[in-house]
Amino acid sequence: MTPRSASTDRAQAMSDTGASPCKYPPPLGLLLALSFIVSLLALTALIWAIANKLVHTPDQDDARSIFAPGEGAEIDSPSLPHHFDTARSGIDRSSSGPVMWLIGMGVFWLIDGSIHGLAASLELHLPDLMSNSAHMTFGRMRTVHLNAVIYGWSSQAGLAAIFWIIPRIFHTQLRLGWMVNLGTTIWNIGVAAGVLAIANGWTDGLEWLEIPWQIDIALAIGAACFVAPLIATTRARKVHNIYVSGWYFLACVLWFPMRFIIANIPGLHWGVEAEICPHRAD
């Protein structure tokens, strides 16, 4: 008798029960190859557009646009400072409050996440240390650690840097600072509710998206509150061109709420269940 593989037996069982076979996603190599081809096509189109002068390429005048008149290669002197005086223009004063609020809450979650990470590490060496408490098990502690660090610390530290740098490179004060504070408050409420839900076993089961989608609504609202101040500050800038880092900051803050909402749409992503054939024979 010819030996049969397990996959053949499963396919035969599905055929006998009338269930359709599992449809697996395309292999990763194929997806990477398609992404590479698309990237090459996009790069080719960009080079063609530049060669035909359809896209403006930066020159020295554009590079000088981030400096005020008289700034550049001149020697510094008390009467003619080489740098833009952010203190005199009130730029730093307008940003300091929202930035310190973001940094303060970020440091709190950094400490909280580090404590949970240490506890999860101890679980590997002393598995019975906290076995009497369900929310102190390794699986929950490590997940709380990851979410506290990425959503509590890293996200807010990055936003603090953005709201500190953007007014400086745009030579204008931060607009709608109160909305940044509101977004920070809502964001931290969402993070706190999320880590508590994870510690109590309520999770969506997707890595980096473990926070339940019901709580993710608060995070999405908090993230959306950061968009308006950034756009208002950009519109009020005193320089003509936007520096490279400014484009990255704008893209980060504008795209994150949309990507986060799409990633947390209920029923769109199934986490662990995506690896299990929905038509398996019982």
PDB file of N, CA and C in Angstrom, residues 14 19-27 273-280:
ATOM      1  N   MET A  14     -12.299  16.227   3.517  1.00  0.00           N
ATOM      2  CA  MET A  14     -13.118  17.371   3.105  1.00  0.00           C
ATOM      3  C   MET A  14     -14.007  17.002   1.928  1.00  0.00           C
ATOM      4  N   ALA A  19     -17.032  19.591   2.196  1.00  0.00           N
ATOM      5  CA  ALA A  19     -16.440  20.883   2.547  1.00  0.00           C
ATOM      6  C   ALA A  19     -15.410  21.277   1.509  1.00  0.00           C
ATOM      7  N   SER A  20     -15.309  22.547   1.252  1.00  0.00           N
ATOM      8  CA  SER A  20     -14.325  23.028   0.281  1.00  0.00           C
ATOM      9  C   SER A  20     -12.947  23.053   0.921  1.00  0.00           C
ATOM     10  N   PRO A  21     -11.916  22.766   0.147  1.00  0.00           N
ATOM     11  CA  PRO A  21     -10.568  22.741   0.714  1.00  0.00           C
ATOM     12  C   PRO A  21     -10.126  24.126   1.157  1.00  0.00           C
ATOM     13  N   CYS A  22      -9.109  24.146   2.042  1.00  0.00           N
ATOM     14  CA  CYS A  22      -8.587  25.424   2.534  1.00  0.00           C
ATOM     15  C   CYS A  22      -7.920  26.190   1.406  1.00  0.00           C
ATOM     16  N   LYS A  23      -8.129  27.470   1.362  1.00  0.00           N
ATOM     17  CA  LYS A  23      -7.472  28.334   0.402  1.00  0.00           C
ATOM     18  C   LYS A  23      -6.420  29.138   1.135  1.00  0.00           C
ATOM     19  N   TYR A  24      -5.170  28.782   0.920  1.00  0.00           N
ATOM     20  CA  TYR A  24      -4.083  29.424   1.624  1.00  0.00           C
ATOM     21  C   TYR A  24      -3.640  30.679   0.867  1.00  0.00           C
ATOM     22  N   PRO A  25      -3.139  31.673   1.577  1.00  0.00           N
ATOM     23  CA  PRO A  25      -2.695  32.899   0.916  1.00  0.00           C
ATOM     24  C   PRO A  25      -1.482  32.636   0.035  1.00  0.00           C
ATOM     25  N   PRO A  26      -1.177  33.544  -0.901  1.00  0.00           N
ATOM     26  CA  PRO A  26       0.001  33.367  -1.756  1.00  0.00           C
ATOM     27  C   PRO A  26       1.264  33.269  -0.910  1.00  0.00           C
ATOM     28  N   PRO A  27       2.263  32.543  -1.382  1.00  0.00           N
ATOM     29  CA  PRO A  27       3.511  32.430  -0.609  1.00  0.00           C
ATOM     30  C   PRO A  27       4.169  33.778  -0.412  1.00  0.00           C
ATOM     31  N   GLU A 273      -6.762  32.565  14.516  1.00  0.00           N
ATOM     32  CA  GLU A 273      -7.761  31.803  13.786  1.00  0.00           C
ATOM     33  C   GLU A 273      -7.483  31.783  12.285  1.00  0.00           C
ATOM     34  N   ALA A 274      -6.684  32.734  11.787  1.00  0.00           N
ATOM     35  CA  ALA A 274      -6.378  32.759  10.359  1.00  0.00           C
ATOM     36  C   ALA A 274      -5.518  31.579   9.947  1.00  0.00           C
ATOM     37  N   GLU A 275      -4.829  30.975  10.911  1.00  0.00           N
ATOM     38  CA  GLU A 275      -3.972  29.833  10.611  1.00  0.00           C
ATOM     39  C   GLU A 275      -4.730  28.515  10.674  1.00  0.00           C
ATOM     40  N   ILE A 276      -5.990  28.538  11.032  1.00  0.00           N
ATOM     41  CA  ILE A 276      -6.786  27.322  11.152  1.00  0.00           C
ATOM     42  C   ILE A 276      -7.781  27.271  10.009  1.00  0.00           C
ATOM     43  N   CYS A 277      -7.834  26.147   9.313  1.00  0.00           N
ATOM     44  CA  CYS A 277      -8.743  26.016   8.179  1.00  0.00           C
ATOM     45  C   CYS A 277     -10.184  26.086   8.646  1.00  0.00           C
ATOM     46  N   PRO A 278     -11.010  26.986   8.124  1.00  0.00           N
ATOM     47  CA  PRO A 278     -12.388  27.099   8.606  1.00  0.00           C
ATOM     48  C   PRO A 278     -13.271  25.943   8.140  1.00  0.00           C
ATOM     49  N   HIS A 279     -12.781  25.126   7.195  1.00  0.00           N
ATOM     50  CA  HIS A 279     -13.616  24.036   6.658  1.00  0.00           C
ATOM     51  C   HIS A 279     -13.067  22.666   7.062  1.00  0.00           C
ATOM     52  N   ARG A 280     -12.318  22.612   8.155  1.00  0.00           N
ATOM     53  CA  ARG A 280     -11.746  21.330   8.540  1.00  0.00           C
ATOM     54  C   ARG A 280     -12.868  20.367   8.942  1.00  0.00           C
TER      55      ARG A 280
END
